[in-house]
PDB file of C-alpha atoms and ligand atoms in Angstrom:
ATOM      1  CA  MET A   1     119.425  77.971  88.304  1.00  0.00           C
ATOM      2  CA  LYS A   2     118.561  75.119  90.693  1.00  0.00           C
ATOM      3  CA  GLU A   3     116.050  72.363  89.886  1.00  0.00           C
ATOM      4  CA  PRO A   4     112.430  72.924  91.036  1.00  0.00           C
ATOM      5  CA  LEU A   5     111.870  71.959  94.653  1.00  0.00           C
ATOM      6  CA  THR A   6     110.370  68.469  95.215  1.00  0.00           C
ATOM      7  CA  LEU A   7     108.385  67.227  98.185  1.00  0.00           C
ATOM      8  CA  ASP A   8     111.085  64.600  98.890  1.00  0.00           C
ATOM      9  CA  GLU A   9     113.763  67.284  99.097  1.00  0.00           C
ATOM     10  CA  LEU A  10     111.591  69.403 101.399  1.00  0.00           C
ATOM     11  CA  ARG A  11     110.863  66.367 103.607  1.00  0.00           C
ATOM     12  CA  ALA A  12     114.544  65.515 103.895  1.00  0.00           C
ATOM     13  CA  SER A  13     115.407  69.105 104.682  1.00  0.00           C
ATOM     14  CA  LEU A  14     112.737  69.456 107.351  1.00  0.00           C
ATOM     15  CA  ALA A  15     113.744  66.142 108.944  1.00  0.00           C
ATOM     16  CA  HIS A  16     117.329  67.418 109.054  1.00  0.00           C
ATOM     17  CA  VAL A  17     116.396  70.729 110.677  1.00  0.00           C
ATOM     18  CA  ALA A  18     113.459  69.742 112.891  1.00  0.00           C
ATOM     19  CA  GLY A  19     113.938  65.982 113.333  1.00  0.00           C
ATOM     20  CA  SER A  20     110.612  65.148 111.619  1.00  0.00           C
ATOM     21  CA  ASP A  21     108.839  65.852 108.336  1.00  0.00           C
ATOM     22  CA  PHE A  22     105.570  66.144 110.288  1.00  0.00           C
ATOM     23  CA  GLY A  23     103.826  63.878 107.737  1.00  0.00           C
ATOM     24  CA  MET A  24     103.669  66.569 105.053  1.00  0.00           C
ATOM     25  CA  ARG A  25     101.765  65.576 101.903  1.00  0.00           C
ATOM     26  CA  GLU A  26      99.840  66.929  98.869  1.00  0.00           C
ATOM     27  CA  PRO A  27     101.625  70.264  98.490  1.00  0.00           C
ATOM     28  CA  ARG A  28      99.759  72.898  96.514  1.00  0.00           C
ATOM     29  CA  TRP A  29     102.807  74.949  95.625  1.00  0.00           C
ATOM     30  CA  LEU A  30     106.527  74.496  96.184  1.00  0.00           C
ATOM     31  CA  SER A  31     109.129  77.139  95.551  1.00  0.00           C
ATOM     32  CA  ARG A  32     112.715  77.735  96.537  1.00  0.00           C
ATOM     33  CA  PHE A  33     114.402  81.007  97.324  1.00  0.00           C
ATOM     34  CA  GLY A  34     117.974  81.839  98.164  1.00  0.00           C
ATOM     35  CA  ASN A  35     119.970  84.331 100.141  1.00  0.00           C
ATOM     36  CA  GLU A  36     121.318  86.622  97.445  1.00  0.00           C
ATOM     37  CA  THR A  37     122.053  90.120  98.665  1.00  0.00           C
ATOM     38  CA  ARG A  38     122.550  92.582  95.841  1.00  0.00           C
ATOM     39  CA  LEU A  39     121.854  96.223  95.175  1.00  0.00           C
ATOM     40  CA  ALA A  40     122.019  98.019  91.831  1.00  0.00           C
ATOM     41  CA  ASP A  41     124.810 100.627  91.782  1.00  0.00           C
ATOM     42  CA  THR A  42     122.398 103.160  90.386  1.00  0.00           C
ATOM     43  CA  TYR A  43     118.612 103.245  90.174  1.00  0.00           C
ATOM     44  CA  ARG A  44     118.771 105.489  87.096  1.00  0.00           C
ATOM     45  CA  GLN A  45     120.753 105.335  83.901  1.00  0.00           C
ATOM     46  CA  GLY A  46     119.259 107.808  81.435  1.00  0.00           C
ATOM     47  CA  ARG A  47     115.810 106.515  80.496  1.00  0.00           C
ATOM     48  CA  VAL A  48     116.236 103.248  82.448  1.00  0.00           C
ATOM     49  CA  LEU A  49     114.909 103.306  86.001  1.00  0.00           C
ATOM     50  CA  LEU A  50     115.022 100.368  88.407  1.00  0.00           C
ATOM     51  CA  ALA A  51     112.513  99.696  91.182  1.00  0.00           C
ATOM     52  CA  GLY A  52     111.526  96.758  93.379  1.00  0.00           C
ATOM     53  CA  ASP A  53     113.441  93.486  93.164  1.00  0.00           C
ATOM     54  CA  ALA A  54     115.134  94.696  89.975  1.00  0.00           C
ATOM     55  CA  ALA A  55     116.906  97.255  92.182  1.00  0.00           C
ATOM     56  CA  HIS A  56     117.388  95.257  95.390  1.00  0.00           C
ATOM     57  CA  MET A  57     117.492  91.547  96.136  1.00  0.00           C
ATOM     58  CA  HIS A  58     117.788  90.090  99.598  1.00  0.00           C
ATOM     59  CA  TYR A  59     116.768  87.300 101.910  1.00  0.00           C
ATOM     60  CA  PRO A  60     112.989  87.598 102.479  1.00  0.00           C
ATOM     61  CA  ALA A  61     113.414  88.172 106.218  1.00  0.00           C
ATOM     62  CA  GLY A  62     110.968  90.551 107.793  1.00  0.00           C
ATOM     63  CA  GLY A  63     108.607  90.656 104.788  1.00  0.00           C
ATOM     64  CA  GLN A  64     109.938  93.892 103.370  1.00  0.00           C
ATOM     65  CA  GLY A  65     110.681  93.445  99.661  1.00  0.00           C
ATOM     66  CA  LEU A  66     107.257  94.164  98.251  1.00  0.00           C
ATOM     67  CA  ASN A  67     106.709  97.033 100.642  1.00  0.00           C
ATOM     68  CA  VAL A  68     109.998  98.738  99.762  1.00  0.00           C
ATOM     69  CA  GLY A  69     109.338  98.136  96.053  1.00  0.00           C
ATOM     70  CA  LEU A  70     105.960  99.868  96.326  1.00  0.00           C
ATOM     71  CA  GLN A  71     107.558 102.782  98.102  1.00  0.00           C
ATOM     72  CA  ASP A  72     110.156 102.980  95.318  1.00  0.00           C
ATOM     73  CA  ALA A  73     107.275 103.195  92.839  1.00  0.00           C
ATOM     74  CA  LEU A  74     105.514 105.877  94.888  1.00  0.00           C
ATOM     75  CA  ASN A  75     108.697 107.947  95.041  1.00  0.00           C
ATOM     76  CA  LEU A  76     109.292 107.554  91.310  1.00  0.00           C
ATOM     77  CA  GLY A  77     105.736 107.836  89.963  1.00  0.00           C
ATOM     78  CA  TRP A  78     105.090 111.531  90.591  1.00  0.00           C
ATOM     79  CA  LYS A  79     108.565 112.455  89.337  1.00  0.00           C
ATOM     80  CA  LEU A  80     108.040 110.493  86.128  1.00  0.00           C
ATOM     81  CA  ALA A  81     104.801 112.407  85.599  1.00  0.00           C
ATOM     82  CA  ALA A  82     106.240 115.784  86.632  1.00  0.00           C
ATOM     83  CA  VAL A  83     109.098 115.833  84.105  1.00  0.00           C
ATOM     84  CA  PRO A  84     107.107 115.480  80.857  1.00  0.00           C
ATOM     85  CA  ARG A  85     103.767 116.919  82.056  1.00  0.00           C
ATOM     86  CA  GLU A  86     104.641 119.762  84.378  1.00  0.00           C
ATOM     87  CA  GLY A  87     108.032 120.835  83.043  1.00  0.00           C
ATOM     88  CA  ALA A  88     110.026 119.633  86.074  1.00  0.00           C
ATOM     89  CA  PRO A  89     113.791 119.541  85.448  1.00  0.00           C
ATOM     90  CA  ASP A  90     115.200 116.192  84.399  1.00  0.00           C
ATOM     91  CA  THR A  91     117.393 116.237  87.539  1.00  0.00           C
ATOM     92  CA  ARG A  92     114.225 115.584  89.520  1.00  0.00           C
ATOM     93  CA  LEU A  93     114.458 112.007  88.250  1.00  0.00           C
ATOM     94  CA  ASP A  94     117.990 111.758  89.677  1.00  0.00           C
ATOM     95  CA  SER A  95     116.506 112.495  93.084  1.00  0.00           C
ATOM     96  CA  TYR A  96     114.759 109.108  92.810  1.00  0.00           C
ATOM     97  CA  HIS A  97     118.176 107.423  93.022  1.00  0.00           C
ATOM     98  CA  HIS A  98     119.407 109.752  95.782  1.00  0.00           C
ATOM     99  CA  GLU A  99     116.347 109.208  97.943  1.00  0.00           C
ATOM    100  CA  ARG A 100     115.702 105.502  97.402  1.00  0.00           C
ATOM    101  CA  HIS A 101     119.170 103.968  96.961  1.00  0.00           C
ATOM    102  CA  ARG A 102     120.040 104.532 100.605  1.00  0.00           C
ATOM    103  CA  VAL A 103     116.704 102.955 101.604  1.00  0.00           C
ATOM    104  CA  GLY A 104     117.802  99.903  99.561  1.00  0.00           C
ATOM    105  CA  GLN A 105     121.164  99.906 101.375  1.00  0.00           C
ATOM    106  CA  ALA A 106     119.416  99.939 104.755  1.00  0.00           C
ATOM    107  CA  LEU A 107     117.079  97.154 103.588  1.00  0.00           C
ATOM    108  CA  LEU A 108     120.014  94.922 102.700  1.00  0.00           C
ATOM    109  CA  ARG A 109     121.774  95.636 105.990  1.00  0.00           C
ATOM    110  CA  ASN A 110     118.775  94.749 108.099  1.00  0.00           C
ATOM    111  CA  THR A 111     117.934  91.571 106.148  1.00  0.00           C
ATOM    112  CA  GLU A 112     121.560  90.478 106.560  1.00  0.00           C
ATOM    113  CA  ALA A 113     121.280  91.140 110.290  1.00  0.00           C
ATOM    114  CA  GLN A 114     118.105  89.058 110.396  1.00  0.00           C
ATOM    115  CA  SER A 115     119.733  86.243 108.393  1.00  0.00           C
ATOM    116  CA  ALA A 116     122.336  86.019 111.151  1.00  0.00           C
ATOM    117  CA  LEU A 117     119.497  85.049 113.509  1.00  0.00           C
ATOM    118  CA  MET A 118     118.175  82.237 111.308  1.00  0.00           C
ATOM    119  CA  GLY A 119     120.643  79.413 112.073  1.00  0.00           C
ATOM    120  CA  PHE A 120     120.317  76.555 114.539  1.00  0.00           C
ATOM    121  CA  THR A 121     123.769  76.558 116.125  1.00  0.00           C
ATOM    122  CA  PRO A 122     123.867  76.982 119.927  1.00  0.00           C
ATOM    123  CA  GLU A 123     125.344  80.476 119.424  1.00  0.00           C
ATOM    124  CA  THR A 124     122.542  81.567 117.076  1.00  0.00           C
ATOM    125  CA  LEU A 125     119.864  80.124 119.351  1.00  0.00           C
ATOM    126  CA  ALA A 126     121.377  82.035 122.289  1.00  0.00           C
ATOM    127  CA  LEU A 127     121.472  85.246 120.237  1.00  0.00           C
ATOM    128  CA  ARG A 128     117.830  84.758 119.230  1.00  0.00           C
ATOM    129  CA  GLU A 129     116.827  84.302 122.853  1.00  0.00           C
ATOM    130  CA  LEU A 130     118.662  87.490 123.761  1.00  0.00           C
ATOM    131  CA  MET A 131     116.935  89.393 120.951  1.00  0.00           C
ATOM    132  CA  ASN A 132     113.537  88.000 121.991  1.00  0.00           C
ATOM    133  CA  GLY A 133     114.072  89.463 125.444  1.00  0.00           C
ATOM    134  CA  LEU A 134     115.208  92.837 124.104  1.00  0.00           C
ATOM    135  CA  LEU A 135     112.289  93.071 121.702  1.00  0.00           C
ATOM    136  CA  ARG A 136     109.793  92.891 124.566  1.00  0.00           C
ATOM    137  CA  ASN A 137     110.908  96.408 125.391  1.00  0.00           C
ATOM    138  CA  PRO A 138     108.739  98.862 123.393  1.00  0.00           C
ATOM    139  CA  THR A 139     111.624 101.356 123.221  1.00  0.00           C
ATOM    140  CA  VAL A 140     113.611  98.797 121.243  1.00  0.00           C
ATOM    141  CA  ASN A 141     110.677  97.229 119.440  1.00  0.00           C
ATOM    142  CA  ARG A 142     109.011 100.344 118.099  1.00  0.00           C
ATOM    143  CA  PRO A 143     111.874 101.811 116.041  1.00  0.00           C
ATOM    144  CA  LEU A 144     112.598  98.355 114.628  1.00  0.00           C
ATOM    145  CA  ALA A 145     108.939  97.889 113.677  1.00  0.00           C
ATOM    146  CA  GLU A 146     108.877 101.342 112.061  1.00  0.00           C
ATOM    147  CA  HIS A 147     112.018 100.467 110.153  1.00  0.00           C
ATOM    148  CA  LEU A 148     110.687  97.119 108.909  1.00  0.00           C
ATOM    149  CA  GLY A 149     107.412  98.753 107.894  1.00  0.00           C
ATOM    150  CA  GLY A 150     109.211 101.560 106.042  1.00  0.00           C
ATOM    151  CA  LEU A 151     107.409 104.081 108.251  1.00  0.00           C
ATOM    152  CA  ASP A 152     110.618 105.786 109.341  1.00  0.00           C
ATOM    153  CA  VAL A 153     111.756 106.650 105.805  1.00  0.00           C
ATOM    154  CA  ALA A 154     112.450 110.382 105.422  1.00  0.00           C
ATOM    155  CA  TYR A 155     114.075 112.502 102.743  1.00  0.00           C
ATOM    156  CA  PRO A 156     115.555 115.376 104.762  1.00  0.00           C
ATOM    157  CA  ASP A 157     117.881 116.436 101.933  1.00  0.00           C
ATOM    158  CA  ALA A 158     115.076 116.985  99.429  1.00  0.00           C
ATOM    159  CA  PRO A 159     115.624 120.211  97.444  1.00  0.00           C
ATOM    160  CA  VAL A 160     113.879 123.289  98.815  1.00  0.00           C
ATOM    161  CA  PRO A 161     110.886 124.052  96.631  1.00  0.00           C
ATOM    162  CA  SER A 162     111.410 127.721  95.781  1.00  0.00           C
ATOM    163  CA  PRO A 163     110.013 130.253  96.713  1.00  0.00           C
ATOM    164  CA  LEU A 164     109.335 128.712 100.100  1.00  0.00           C
ATOM    165  CA  GLN A 165     112.709 129.733 101.517  1.00  0.00           C
ATOM    166  CA  ALA A 166     110.911 132.914 102.581  1.00  0.00           C
ATOM    167  CA  LEU A 167     109.039 130.779 105.103  1.00  0.00           C
ATOM    168  CA  PRO A 168     111.699 129.517 107.544  1.00  0.00           C
ATOM    169  CA  PRO A 169     111.306 125.755 107.920  1.00  0.00           C
ATOM    170  CA  LEU A 170     110.481 124.033 111.149  1.00  0.00           C
ATOM    171  CA  PRO A 171     113.364 121.664 111.957  1.00  0.00           C
ATOM    172  CA  GLY A 172     112.647 117.956 111.584  1.00  0.00           C
ATOM    173  CA  TRP A 173     109.786 118.237 109.114  1.00  0.00           C
ATOM    174  CA  THR A 174     111.382 118.325 105.670  1.00  0.00           C
ATOM    175  CA  GLY A 175     111.082 114.946 103.955  1.00  0.00           C
ATOM    176  CA  ARG A 176     109.218 113.315 106.825  1.00  0.00           C
ATOM    177  CA  ARG A 177     106.589 110.729 105.904  1.00  0.00           C
ATOM    178  CA  LEU A 178     103.170 111.891 107.080  1.00  0.00           C
ATOM    179  CA  PRO A 179     100.457 109.608 108.469  1.00  0.00           C
ATOM    180  CA  ASN A 180      96.882 109.746 107.256  1.00  0.00           C
ATOM    181  CA  TRP A 181      95.825 112.498 109.658  1.00  0.00           C
ATOM    182  CA  ASP A 182      92.163 113.228 110.200  1.00  0.00           C
ATOM    183  CA  LEU A 183      92.194 116.898 109.255  1.00  0.00           C
ATOM    184  CA  ARG A 184      89.533 119.435 110.138  1.00  0.00           C
ATOM    185  CA  LEU A 185      89.001 122.100 107.504  1.00  0.00           C
ATOM    186  CA  SER A 186      88.268 125.680 108.522  1.00  0.00           C
ATOM    187  CA  ASP A 187      84.578 125.184 107.581  1.00  0.00           C
ATOM    188  CA  GLY A 188      84.461 122.370 110.175  1.00  0.00           C
ATOM    189  CA  SER A 189      84.330 119.464 107.742  1.00  0.00           C
ATOM    190  CA  PRO A 190      86.606 116.439 108.213  1.00  0.00           C
ATOM    191  CA  ARG A 191      89.137 115.387 105.572  1.00  0.00           C
ATOM    192  CA  PRO A 192      91.646 112.520 105.727  1.00  0.00           C
ATOM    193  CA  LEU A 193      95.044 113.771 104.586  1.00  0.00           C
ATOM    194  CA  TYR A 194      95.604 110.982 102.056  1.00  0.00           C
ATOM    195  CA  SER A 195      92.449 111.926 100.157  1.00  0.00           C
ATOM    196  CA  ALA A 196      94.308 115.105  99.189  1.00  0.00           C
ATOM    197  CA  LEU A 197      96.965 112.990  97.460  1.00  0.00           C
ATOM    198  CA  HIS A 198      94.632 111.151  95.091  1.00  0.00           C
ATOM    199  CA  ARG A 199      95.062 113.536  92.159  1.00  0.00           C
ATOM    200  CA  GLY A 200      98.855 113.640  92.261  1.00  0.00           C
ATOM    201  CA  HIS A 201      98.862 117.294  93.364  1.00  0.00           C
ATOM    202  CA  TRP A 202     100.896 118.915  96.162  1.00  0.00           C
ATOM    203  CA  PRO A 203      98.672 119.513  99.204  1.00  0.00           C
ATOM    204  CA  TRP A 204      99.184 123.005 100.691  1.00  0.00           C
ATOM    205  CA  LEU A 205      97.811 122.936 104.231  1.00  0.00           C
ATOM    206  CA  HIS A 206      97.538 126.277 105.932  1.00  0.00           C
ATOM    207  CA  ALA A 207      95.923 127.823 108.950  1.00  0.00           C
ATOM    208  CA  LYS A 208      93.307 130.459 108.205  1.00  0.00           C
ATOM    209  CA  ALA A 209      95.663 133.232 109.297  1.00  0.00           C
ATOM    210  CA  GLY A 210      98.769 131.692 107.697  1.00  0.00           C
ATOM    211  CA  PRO A 211     100.361 132.420 104.310  1.00  0.00           C
ATOM    212  CA  GLN A 212      97.971 131.768 101.460  1.00  0.00           C
ATOM    213  CA  ALA A 213      99.009 129.432  98.661  1.00  0.00           C
ATOM    214  CA  PRO A 214     100.473 131.196  95.613  1.00  0.00           C
ATOM    215  CA  THR A 215      98.172 131.227  92.591  1.00  0.00           C
ATOM    216  CA  ARG A 216     101.070 130.224  90.357  1.00  0.00           C
ATOM    217  CA  TRP A 217     103.833 128.163  91.870  1.00  0.00           C
ATOM    218  CA  GLU A 218     107.175 127.312  90.233  1.00  0.00           C
ATOM    219  CA  PRO A 219     109.453 125.141  92.409  1.00  0.00           C
ATOM    220  CA  ALA A 220     112.013 125.417  89.577  1.00  0.00           C
ATOM    221  CA  PRO A 221     111.962 127.643  86.459  1.00  0.00           C
ATOM    222  CA  GLY A 222     109.276 126.395  84.070  1.00  0.00           C
ATOM    223  CA  TRP A 223     107.913 123.768  86.464  1.00  0.00           C
ATOM    224  CA  THR A 224     104.299 124.442  87.432  1.00  0.00           C
ATOM    225  CA  PRO A 225     102.846 121.654  89.564  1.00  0.00           C
ATOM    226  CA  ARG A 226      99.267 121.840  90.825  1.00  0.00           C
ATOM    227  CA  LEU A 227      98.549 122.611  94.461  1.00  0.00           C
ATOM    228  CA  GLU A 228      95.669 121.118  96.447  1.00  0.00           C
ATOM    229  CA  VAL A 229      94.873 123.887  98.904  1.00  0.00           C
ATOM    230  CA  LEU A 230      93.310 123.013 102.255  1.00  0.00           C
ATOM    231  CA  GLU A 231      92.534 125.726 104.786  1.00  0.00           C
ATOM    232  CA  LEU A 232      92.583 124.136 108.220  1.00  0.00           C
ATOM    233  CA  ASP A 233      91.223 124.662 111.645  1.00  0.00           C
ATOM    234  CA  ILE A 234      94.301 124.061 113.791  1.00  0.00           C
ATOM    235  CA  SER A 235      93.011 125.745 116.934  1.00  0.00           C
ATOM    236  CA  ASP A 236      92.513 122.418 118.704  1.00  0.00           C
ATOM    237  CA  ASP A 237      95.529 121.537 120.880  1.00  0.00           C
ATOM    238  CA  ALA A 238      95.087 117.885 119.940  1.00  0.00           C
ATOM    239  CA  THR A 239      95.566 118.375 116.213  1.00  0.00           C
ATOM    240  CA  PRO A 240      98.932 117.069 114.985  1.00  0.00           C
ATOM    241  CA  LEU A 241      99.285 120.399 113.156  1.00  0.00           C
ATOM    242  CA  HIS A 242      98.965 122.519 116.284  1.00  0.00           C
ATOM    243  CA  GLY A 243     101.690 125.178 116.279  1.00  0.00           C
ATOM    244  CA  LEU A 244     102.218 124.876 112.561  1.00  0.00           C
ATOM    245  CA  GLY A 245     101.468 127.762 110.233  1.00  0.00           C
ATOM    246  CA  GLY A 246     101.321 125.438 107.296  1.00  0.00           C
ATOM    247  CA  LEU A 247     102.726 122.513 105.443  1.00  0.00           C
ATOM    248  CA  LEU A 248     103.479 121.787 101.816  1.00  0.00           C
ATOM    249  CA  ILE A 249     103.342 118.075 100.995  1.00  0.00           C
ATOM    250  CA  ARG A 250     104.827 116.201  98.061  1.00  0.00           C
ATOM    251  CA  PRO A 251     102.555 113.983  95.960  1.00  0.00           C
ATOM    252  CA  ASP A 252     104.065 110.907  97.667  1.00  0.00           C
ATOM    253  CA  GLY A 253     102.915 112.075 101.100  1.00  0.00           C
ATOM    254  CA  HIS A 254     106.274 113.310 102.432  1.00  0.00           C
ATOM    255  CA  ALA A 255     106.542 116.817 103.854  1.00  0.00           C
ATOM    256  CA  ALA A 256     108.235 119.246 101.479  1.00  0.00           C
ATOM    257  CA  TRP A 257     108.208 122.247 103.809  1.00  0.00           C
ATOM    258  CA  ALA A 258     106.659 123.185 107.138  1.00  0.00           C
ATOM    259  CA  TRP A 259     106.590 126.628 108.661  1.00  0.00           C
ATOM    260  CA  ALA A 260     105.699 127.925 112.088  1.00  0.00           C
ATOM    261  CA  ALA A 261     102.477 129.636 113.079  1.00  0.00           C
ATOM    262  CA  GLY A 262     102.604 133.436 112.975  1.00  0.00           C
ATOM    263  CA  ARG A 263     104.610 133.648 109.723  1.00  0.00           C
TER     264      ARG A 263
HETATM  265  C1  FAD B 301     109.419  83.404 100.281  1.00  0.00           C
HETATM  266  C2  FAD B 301     109.227  84.885 100.088  1.00  0.00           C
HETATM  267  C3  FAD B 301     108.403  85.572 100.981  1.00  0.00           C
HETATM  268  C4  FAD B 301     108.226  86.941 100.835  1.00  0.00           C
HETATM  269  N1  FAD B 301     107.400  87.581 101.723  1.00  0.00           N
HETATM  270  C5  FAD B 301     107.245  88.915 101.620  1.00  0.00           C
HETATM  271  C6  FAD B 301     106.399  89.609 102.549  1.00  0.00           C
HETATM  272  O1  FAD B 301     105.801  89.019 103.442  1.00  0.00           O
HETATM  273  N2  FAD B 301     106.266  90.963 102.407  1.00  0.00           N
HETATM  274  C7  FAD B 301     106.929  91.665 101.431  1.00  0.00           C
HETATM  275  O2  FAD B 301     106.797  92.898 101.377  1.00  0.00           O
HETATM  276  N3  FAD B 301     107.720  91.018 100.528  1.00  0.00           N
HETATM  277  C8  FAD B 301     107.889  89.678 100.594  1.00  0.00           C
HETATM  278  N4  FAD B 301     108.691  89.019  99.696  1.00  0.00           N
HETATM  279  C9  FAD B 301     109.364  89.792  98.651  1.00  0.00           C
HETATM  280  C10 FAD B 301     108.398  90.116  97.509  1.00  0.00           C
HETATM  281  O3  FAD B 301     107.800  88.927  97.043  1.00  0.00           O
HETATM  282  C11 FAD B 301     109.181  90.790  96.373  1.00  0.00           C
HETATM  283  O4  FAD B 301     109.988  91.817  96.901  1.00  0.00           O
HETATM  284  C12 FAD B 301     108.211  91.387  95.359  1.00  0.00           C
HETATM  285  O5  FAD B 301     107.385  90.399  94.822  1.00  0.00           O
HETATM  286  C13 FAD B 301     109.003  92.050  94.234  1.00  0.00           C
HETATM  287  O6  FAD B 301     108.100  92.604  93.317  1.00  0.00           O
HETATM  288  P1  FAD B 301     108.613  93.130  91.945  1.00  0.00           P
HETATM  289  O7  FAD B 301     107.374  93.581  91.211  1.00  0.00           O
HETATM  290  O8  FAD B 301     109.721  94.094  92.107  1.00  0.00           O
HETATM  291  O9  FAD B 301     109.256  91.863  91.215  1.00  0.00           O
HETATM  292  P2  FAD B 301     108.528  90.498  90.787  1.00  0.00           P
HETATM  293  O10 FAD B 301     107.419  90.152  91.741  1.00  0.00           O
HETATM  294  O11 FAD B 301     109.639  89.520  90.596  1.00  0.00           O
HETATM  295  O12 FAD B 301     107.849  90.866  89.406  1.00  0.00           O
HETATM  296  C14 FAD B 301     108.607  90.940  88.240  1.00  0.00           C
HETATM  297  C15 FAD B 301     107.701  90.445  87.118  1.00  0.00           C
HETATM  298  O13 FAD B 301     108.355  90.676  85.881  1.00  0.00           O
HETATM  299  C16 FAD B 301     108.183  89.534  85.056  1.00  0.00           C
HETATM  300  N5  FAD B 301     109.286  89.523  84.090  1.00  0.00           N
HETATM  301  C17 FAD B 301     110.573  89.205  84.279  1.00  0.00           C
HETATM  302  N6  FAD B 301     111.254  89.337  83.145  1.00  0.00           N
HETATM  303  C18 FAD B 301     110.384  89.766  82.199  1.00  0.00           C
HETATM  304  C19 FAD B 301     110.504  90.088  80.833  1.00  0.00           C
HETATM  305  N7  FAD B 301     111.664  90.022  80.194  1.00  0.00           N
HETATM  306  N8  FAD B 301     109.399  90.508  80.201  1.00  0.00           N
HETATM  307  C20 FAD B 301     108.205  90.618  80.835  1.00  0.00           C
HETATM  308  N9  FAD B 301     108.044  90.312  82.142  1.00  0.00           N
HETATM  309  C21 FAD B 301     109.123  89.897  82.812  1.00  0.00           C
HETATM  310  C22 FAD B 301     108.243  88.360  86.038  1.00  0.00           C
HETATM  311  O14 FAD B 301     107.611  87.229  85.490  1.00  0.00           O
HETATM  312  C23 FAD B 301     107.448  88.920  87.206  1.00  0.00           C
HETATM  313  O15 FAD B 301     106.062  88.717  87.076  1.00  0.00           O
HETATM  314  C24 FAD B 301     108.889  87.654  99.801  1.00  0.00           C
HETATM  315  C25 FAD B 301     109.707  86.952  98.891  1.00  0.00           C
HETATM  316  C26 FAD B 301     109.883  85.591  99.047  1.00  0.00           C
HETATM  317  C27 FAD B 301     110.769  84.855  98.059  1.00  0.00           C
END
């Protein structure tokens, strides 16, 4: 491990990079960080589960580490509760690795790409200028912003929660992360979607005429999670749920299953 950072070292470094130390003085806190890029081979080994920086280390470009670590925890938390409390199969914990490891891989790739833009050689400065121009285009900027914010994370390969196969899925919905929609219940009252996640249940959103939630639901034999049933008014064309018959949502806010209206 390297020695703690001193003000003299920081001054010398800044003078080297920027040509001046800008008269820095009286630091409150000095810390050094490196450019390690490492990913655990597996996020689960029996009873040991890795999340956050224990699972992925990288250059802090783009301010993503904490965010991705929290999303690891959100993915893992409901599964950790479901196995001992609700009788979910132990393999459900393996899905934590399957769903989050590839997010860690993408995180490392994009921080490495950003590190390539950090130098001060003429080539790097030219590349940065080029990127600056490209990023003024919203078509380029938006997907990158969604990626850095973790908003584009989806788990399309998530196992089908039986017995929902009877309701043919709408393409593109399974595993998608859902925003905090302002829902309107069938009695006219408003309800933000995320409030339905507070108790760790699975929200079952359905149109008045759509399939009702089962009274007892077993996504796998012996596993009986709780549903949070919300009957919605989706008559308004502007509602994000327009055209949907219903939606089952995982406790981490990702869609488990969506089916079309009229089913
Ligand atoms: C300069 C810099 C800027 C950053 N900026 C951002 C940003 O803007 N946005 C963002 O999302 N992320 C950012 N990050 C990344 C973010 O700080 C980390 O990803 C995040 O703090 C990791 O959280 P963690 O809980 O996984 O690990 P840590 O924060 O490292 O927490 C692990 C804890 O475990 C404790 N511990 C270790 N060993 C033991 C032990 N044996 N027993 C008990 N306790 C132990 C440690 O003391 C520590 O408190 C930045 C990182 C750096 C270096």
